[in-house]
Coordinates of C-alpha atoms in Angstrom, one line a residue:
Chain G
M22 CA 19.5 -2.1 5.7
T23 CA 18.1 -1.7 9.1
L24 CA 14.7 -1.1 10.5
S25 CA 14.2 0.7 13.7
V26 CA 10.4 0.9 13.8
A27 CA 7.6 -1.2 12.3
L28 CA 6.8 -0.4 8.7
G29 CA 3.2 0.3 7.7
P30 CA 1.2 -2.1 5.6
D31 CA 1.7 -0.2 2.3
T32 CA 5.5 -0.9 2.4
Q33 CA 5.0 -4.6 1.8
E34 CA 6.6 -5.7 -1.4
G35 CA 4.2 -6.1 -4.3
T36 CA 1.0 -4.8 -2.7
R37 CA 0.6 -2.3 -5.4
T38 CA 1.8 -2.1 -9.0
G39 CA 2.3 1.2 -10.7
T40 CA 2.3 1.8 -14.4
A41 CA 6.0 2.6 -14.2
E42 CA 6.6 -1.2 -13.8
S43 CA 4.8 -2.3 -16.9
T44 CA 7.8 -1.9 -19.2
D45 CA 8.9 -5.5 -19.6
S46 CA 9.3 -5.2 -23.3
L47 CA 11.9 -2.4 -23.1
T48 CA 15.2 -3.7 -24.5
A49 CA 18.7 -2.8 -23.6
P50 CA 20.6 -1.5 -26.6
D51 CA 20.0 2.2 -26.0
I52 CA 20.5 2.0 -22.2
P53 CA 23.9 0.5 -21.8
W54 CA 24.7 1.4 -18.1
N55 CA 23.0 0.6 -14.8
L56 CA 23.1 2.3 -11.4
V57 CA 23.2 -0.4 -8.7
I58 CA 22.4 0.1 -5.0
W59 CA 23.9 -2.4 -2.6
N60 CA 22.5 -3.5 0.7
D61 CA 24.2 -2.5 3.9
P62 CA 23.3 -3.0 7.5
V63 CA 23.3 0.7 8.4
N64 CA 21.1 2.6 6.1
L65 CA 17.5 2.9 7.2
M66 CA 14.8 1.3 5.0
S67 CA 12.8 4.5 5.3
Y68 CA 15.8 6.7 4.3
V69 CA 16.6 4.6 1.3
S70 CA 12.9 4.9 0.1
Y71 CA 13.0 8.6 0.8
V72 CA 16.1 9.0 -1.3
F73 CA 14.6 7.0 -4.2
Q74 CA 11.4 9.1 -4.0
S75 CA 13.0 12.5 -3.6
Y76 CA 16.0 12.2 -5.9
F77 CA 14.6 10.0 -8.7
G78 CA 11.0 11.2 -8.3
Y79 CA 9.8 7.6 -8.0
S80 CA 6.3 6.9 -6.6
E81 CA 6.2 5.6 -3.0
S82 CA 5.3 2.1 -4.2
K83 CA 8.1 2.0 -6.7
A84 CA 10.6 3.4 -4.3
N85 CA 9.6 0.8 -1.6
K86 CA 9.7 -2.0 -4.1
L87 CA 13.3 -1.2 -5.1
M88 CA 14.2 -0.6 -1.5
M89 CA 12.9 -4.1 -0.5
E90 CA 14.8 -5.6 -3.4
V91 CA 18.0 -4.1 -2.2
H92 CA 17.2 -5.4 1.3
K93 CA 16.2 -8.9 0.3
K94 CA 18.4 -9.6 -2.7
G95 CA 21.4 -7.6 -1.7
R96 CA 21.3 -5.3 -4.7
S97 CA 19.0 -3.6 -7.1
I98 CA 19.3 -1.7 -10.4
V99 CA 17.5 1.5 -9.6
A100 CA 18.2 3.5 -12.8
S101 CA 19.7 3.0 -16.2
G102 CA 21.0 5.4 -18.9
S103 CA 24.2 6.7 -20.4
K104 CA 27.5 6.2 -18.5
E105 CA 27.5 10.0 -17.7
Q106 CA 23.9 9.8 -16.4
V107 CA 24.4 6.9 -14.1
E108 CA 27.8 8.3 -12.9
R109 CA 26.0 11.5 -12.0
H110 CA 23.4 9.5 -10.1
A111 CA 26.1 7.5 -8.3
V112 CA 27.8 10.7 -7.0
A113 CA 24.4 11.9 -5.8
M114 CA 23.7 8.5 -4.0
H115 CA 27.2 8.7 -2.4
G116 CA 26.2 12.2 -1.2
F117 CA 23.2 10.6 0.5
G118 CA 25.4 7.9 1.9
L119 CA 24.0 5.0 -0.1
W120 CA 26.4 2.4 -1.5
A121 CA 26.1 2.8 -5.2
T122 CA 28.1 1.5 -8.2
V123 CA 27.7 1.7 -11.9
E124 CA 28.1 -1.2 -14.4
K125 CA 27.5 -2.0 -18.0
A126 CA 23.9 -3.2 -18.5
S127 CA 25.0 -6.3 -20.5
G128 CA 27.6 -7.4 -17.9
G129 CA 26.1 -10.9 -17.9
N130 CA 28.0 -12.4 -15.0
N131 CA 26.5 -10.4 -12.1
G132 CA 23.8 -13.0 -11.5
N133 CA 21.1 -10.6 -10.6
S134 CA 19.5 -8.2 -13.0
G135 CA 16.1 -8.1 -11.3
G136 CA 14.3 -4.8 -10.9
G137 CA 15.2 -1.4 -12.2
Q138 CA 13.8 0.2 -15.3
G139 CA 12.7 -2.1 -18.0
K140 CA 13.4 -5.3 -16.2
G141 CA 10.0 -6.2 -14.9
K142 CA 9.2 -7.8 -11.6
R143 CA 10.8 -10.9 -10.1
G144 CA 10.0 -13.1 -7.1
Chain J
M8 CA 15.1 13.7 26.6
A9 CA 15.0 14.5 23.0
K10 CA 11.6 14.6 21.3
A11 CA 11.1 12.8 18.0
F12 CA 11.0 15.0 14.9
K13 CA 7.4 15.6 13.7
Y14 CA 5.8 17.2 10.7
G15 CA 3.2 19.9 11.4
L16 CA 2.1 23.4 10.6
K17 CA 5.5 24.9 11.3
G18 CA 7.2 22.3 9.1
I19 CA 9.5 19.6 10.6
T20 CA 10.3 20.3 14.2
G21 CA 12.3 18.5 16.9
Y22 CA 13.7 19.2 20.3
L23 CA 17.1 18.2 21.8
E24 CA 18.5 18.6 25.2
P25 CA 21.7 20.7 25.5
A26 CA 23.8 17.6 26.2
E27 CA 22.3 15.8 23.2
R28 CA 23.1 18.8 21.0
D29 CA 26.7 18.9 22.3
L30 CA 27.0 15.2 21.5
L31 CA 25.7 15.6 18.0
R32 CA 27.8 18.6 17.4
S33 CA 31.0 16.8 18.3
L34 CA 30.0 13.7 16.2
I35 CA 29.4 16.0 13.2
H36 CA 32.7 17.7 13.7
D37 CA 34.5 14.4 13.9
V38 CA 33.0 13.4 10.5
I39 CA 33.8 16.8 9.0
S40 CA 37.5 16.4 10.1
M41 CA 37.6 13.0 8.4
L42 CA 36.2 14.4 5.2
Q43 CA 38.3 17.6 5.1
P44 CA 40.6 17.4 2.0
E45 CA 44.2 17.8 2.9
D46 CA 45.8 21.0 1.7
R47 CA 48.8 19.8 -0.3
D48 CA 51.6 22.1 -1.4
G49 CA 52.1 22.5 -5.1
Q50 CA 48.6 21.6 -6.0
D51 CA 47.3 23.2 -9.1
P52 CA 45.0 26.0 -7.8
L53 CA 42.8 25.9 -11.0
A54 CA 42.4 22.1 -10.7
A55 CA 41.4 22.5 -7.1
L56 CA 38.9 25.2 -8.1
I57 CA 37.1 23.0 -10.5
G58 CA 37.2 20.0 -8.2
L59 CA 39.9 18.0 -9.8
D60 CA 42.3 16.1 -7.6
M61 CA 44.9 14.1 -9.5
D62 CA 46.7 13.0 -6.4
V63 CA 43.7 11.3 -4.8
A64 CA 43.9 7.7 -3.6
E65 CA 41.4 5.1 -2.4
P66 CA 40.9 5.9 1.3
S67 CA 42.8 3.6 3.7
D68 CA 40.4 4.3 6.6
R69 CA 37.4 2.0 6.3
A70 CA 35.0 4.6 7.5
V71 CA 36.2 7.2 5.1
K72 CA 36.0 4.6 2.3
R73 CA 32.4 3.9 3.3
L74 CA 31.6 7.6 3.0
L75 CA 33.5 7.9 -0.4
P76 CA 33.0 4.4 -2.0
N77 CA 34.4 3.2 -5.3
V78 CA 32.1 3.8 -8.2
M79 CA 32.8 0.4 -9.8
K80 CA 32.8 -2.8 -8.0
D81 CA 35.6 -4.7 -9.8
D82 CA 37.6 -1.9 -11.5
A83 CA 39.9 -0.1 -9.2
G84 CA 41.6 1.8 -12.0
A85 CA 38.3 3.3 -13.4
S86 CA 37.2 4.0 -9.8
L87 CA 40.3 5.9 -9.1
E88 CA 39.9 7.9 -12.3
F89 CA 36.4 8.8 -11.3
R90 CA 37.6 9.8 -7.8
Q91 CA 40.0 12.3 -9.4
L92 CA 37.1 14.0 -11.0
T93 CA 34.4 13.8 -8.3
E94 CA 35.8 13.0 -4.9
R95 CA 36.6 16.6 -3.9
S96 CA 33.2 17.9 -4.7
L97 CA 31.6 14.9 -3.0
R98 CA 33.6 15.7 0.2
E99 CA 32.4 19.3 -0.1
T100 CA 28.7 18.2 -0.5
K101 CA 29.0 16.1 2.6
I102 CA 30.8 18.7 4.6
G103 CA 28.2 21.3 3.5
A104 CA 25.3 19.2 4.8
L105 CA 27.2 18.4 8.1
R106 CA 28.0 22.1 8.7
A107 CA 24.4 23.1 8.0
A108 CA 23.1 20.6 10.5
A109 CA 25.7 21.7 13.1
L110 CA 24.5 25.3 12.7
D111 CA 20.9 24.3 13.4
L112 CA 22.0 22.8 16.7
D113 CA 22.4 26.3 18.2
K114 CA 18.8 26.3 19.4
D115 CA 16.8 23.9 21.7
E116 CA 13.9 23.7 19.3
I117 CA 14.8 22.7 15.8
V118 CA 12.6 23.9 13.0
L119 CA 13.6 22.6 9.5
T120 CA 12.7 23.6 6.0
P121 CA 12.7 20.7 3.5
D122 CA 16.2 21.6 2.4
A123 CA 17.5 21.8 6.0
A124 CA 15.8 18.5 6.7
R125 CA 17.5 16.9 3.8
H126 CA 20.9 18.2 5.0
W127 CA 20.1 16.8 8.5
S128 CA 19.2 13.4 7.2
M129 CA 22.4 13.2 5.1
A130 CA 24.5 14.4 8.1
L131 CA 22.9 11.9 10.5
N132 CA 23.4 9.1 7.9
D133 CA 27.1 9.9 7.6
V134 CA 27.5 10.1 11.4
R135 CA 25.9 6.6 11.6
L136 CA 28.0 5.2 8.8
V137 CA 31.2 6.2 10.7
L138 CA 29.9 5.0 14.0
A139 CA 28.9 1.7 12.4
E140 CA 32.5 1.2 11.1
R141 CA 33.9 1.9 14.5
L142 CA 31.4 -0.6 16.0
D143 CA 32.3 -3.1 13.2
I144 CA 28.7 -3.5 12.0
Q145 CA 29.2 -5.8 9.0
D146 CA 25.9 -7.5 8.6
E147 CA 22.3 -7.4 9.9
E148 CA 23.2 -9.7 12.8
D149 CA 25.8 -7.2 14.1
A150 CA 23.2 -4.4 13.6
E151 CA 20.7 -6.4 15.7
H152 CA 23.2 -6.9 18.4
V153 CA 24.1 -3.2 18.6
H154 CA 20.4 -2.4 18.5
L155 CA 19.8 -4.3 21.8
M156 CA 22.0 -1.9 23.7
Q157 CA 19.4 0.7 24.9
D158 CA 20.2 1.3 28.6
W159 CA 22.6 4.1 29.3
S160 CA 23.2 2.7 32.8
Q161 CA 24.9 -0.3 31.1
A162 CA 27.5 1.9 29.3
E163 CA 30.7 0.7 30.9
D164 CA 33.2 0.7 28.1
V165 CA 33.8 2.6 24.9
E166 CA 32.0 0.0 22.7
S167 CA 28.8 0.1 24.7
Y168 CA 28.9 3.9 24.8
L169 CA 29.4 4.0 21.0
A170 CA 26.5 1.6 20.6
L171 CA 24.2 3.8 22.6
V172 CA 25.3 6.8 20.7
Y173 CA 24.7 4.9 17.4
N174 CA 21.2 3.9 18.6
F175 CA 20.4 7.5 19.5
A176 CA 21.5 8.7 16.1
T177 CA 19.4 5.9 14.5
W178 CA 16.3 6.8 16.4
L179 CA 16.7 10.5 15.6
Q180 CA 17.3 9.8 11.9
E181 CA 14.3 7.4 11.7
S182 CA 12.0 10.0 13.3
L183 CA 13.3 12.7 10.9
V184 CA 12.9 10.6 7.8
Q185 CA 9.3 9.6 8.8
A186 CA 8.5 13.4 9.2
M187 CA 10.2 14.1 5.8
L188 CA 8.1 11.3 4.1
Q189 CA 4.9 12.8 5.6
S190 CA 5.9 16.3 4.5
M191 CA 6.6 14.9 1.0
E192 CA 3.2 13.2 1.0
S193 CA 1.4 16.4 1.9
R194 CA 3.1 18.3 -0.9
R195 CA 2.1 15.8 -3.6

């Protein structure tokens, strides 16, 4: 992602923790697919956060946290659900111009399952 | 000179010079023409009506592929199947947003409702994605390099001109998104 103006202090990763993130104990069986957003050098950080807030209804802090994870780790799981649900999200993300893919939640070999619903915080 | 978008009593407002509006209009029309589905003879009209496209293929043009990416990273077959079901309507969504933004360019002063602002942000993003492919922006370093190009008097070849246009679109989108975030904040 790219940044054309300085971000405000509240966009720093991990400055706030919302209740939505306290779901570490949630397990995978009933949520078999993930929506993954990939980093790219074009999309603005502010725009990615706007999309997460306006489309998924995420709080500003959650949207910024996921956005920073995409930016720093190269990808982030931003939603989970049935295959149909995440595919619908993927089309919406493509509509916004974000680089989104879907994958099985238990893929195992993707090397990065940080972030997203039910995964808790890392780093 | 264009004025940055801002959020105020009238909603989200911005101002563009006639030359800047002409530039944006032509960029938008370029992207629309890349996204326009081909009319093929013999296509099932009912399939077309409900958005199915069984003859669709993964785009060969890199910029088009960035606008219409594969839905699965390592499964070309499943991605193609998904394209058959969704690509036509995705193209139409994008063209709809681009056309809406182009219509708003008919006035000097731009006043945007939340929906219109969303269309604008999507349109500017697609314009930037296409310019970025043409400029071969592959990573953050390339993006930094292009970002350094800010002086119109330095524009001496196609690439430097494209870089300036890209930076203008970036600046405009950033100011728009900041105004949209403020507007969203005030409605919470």
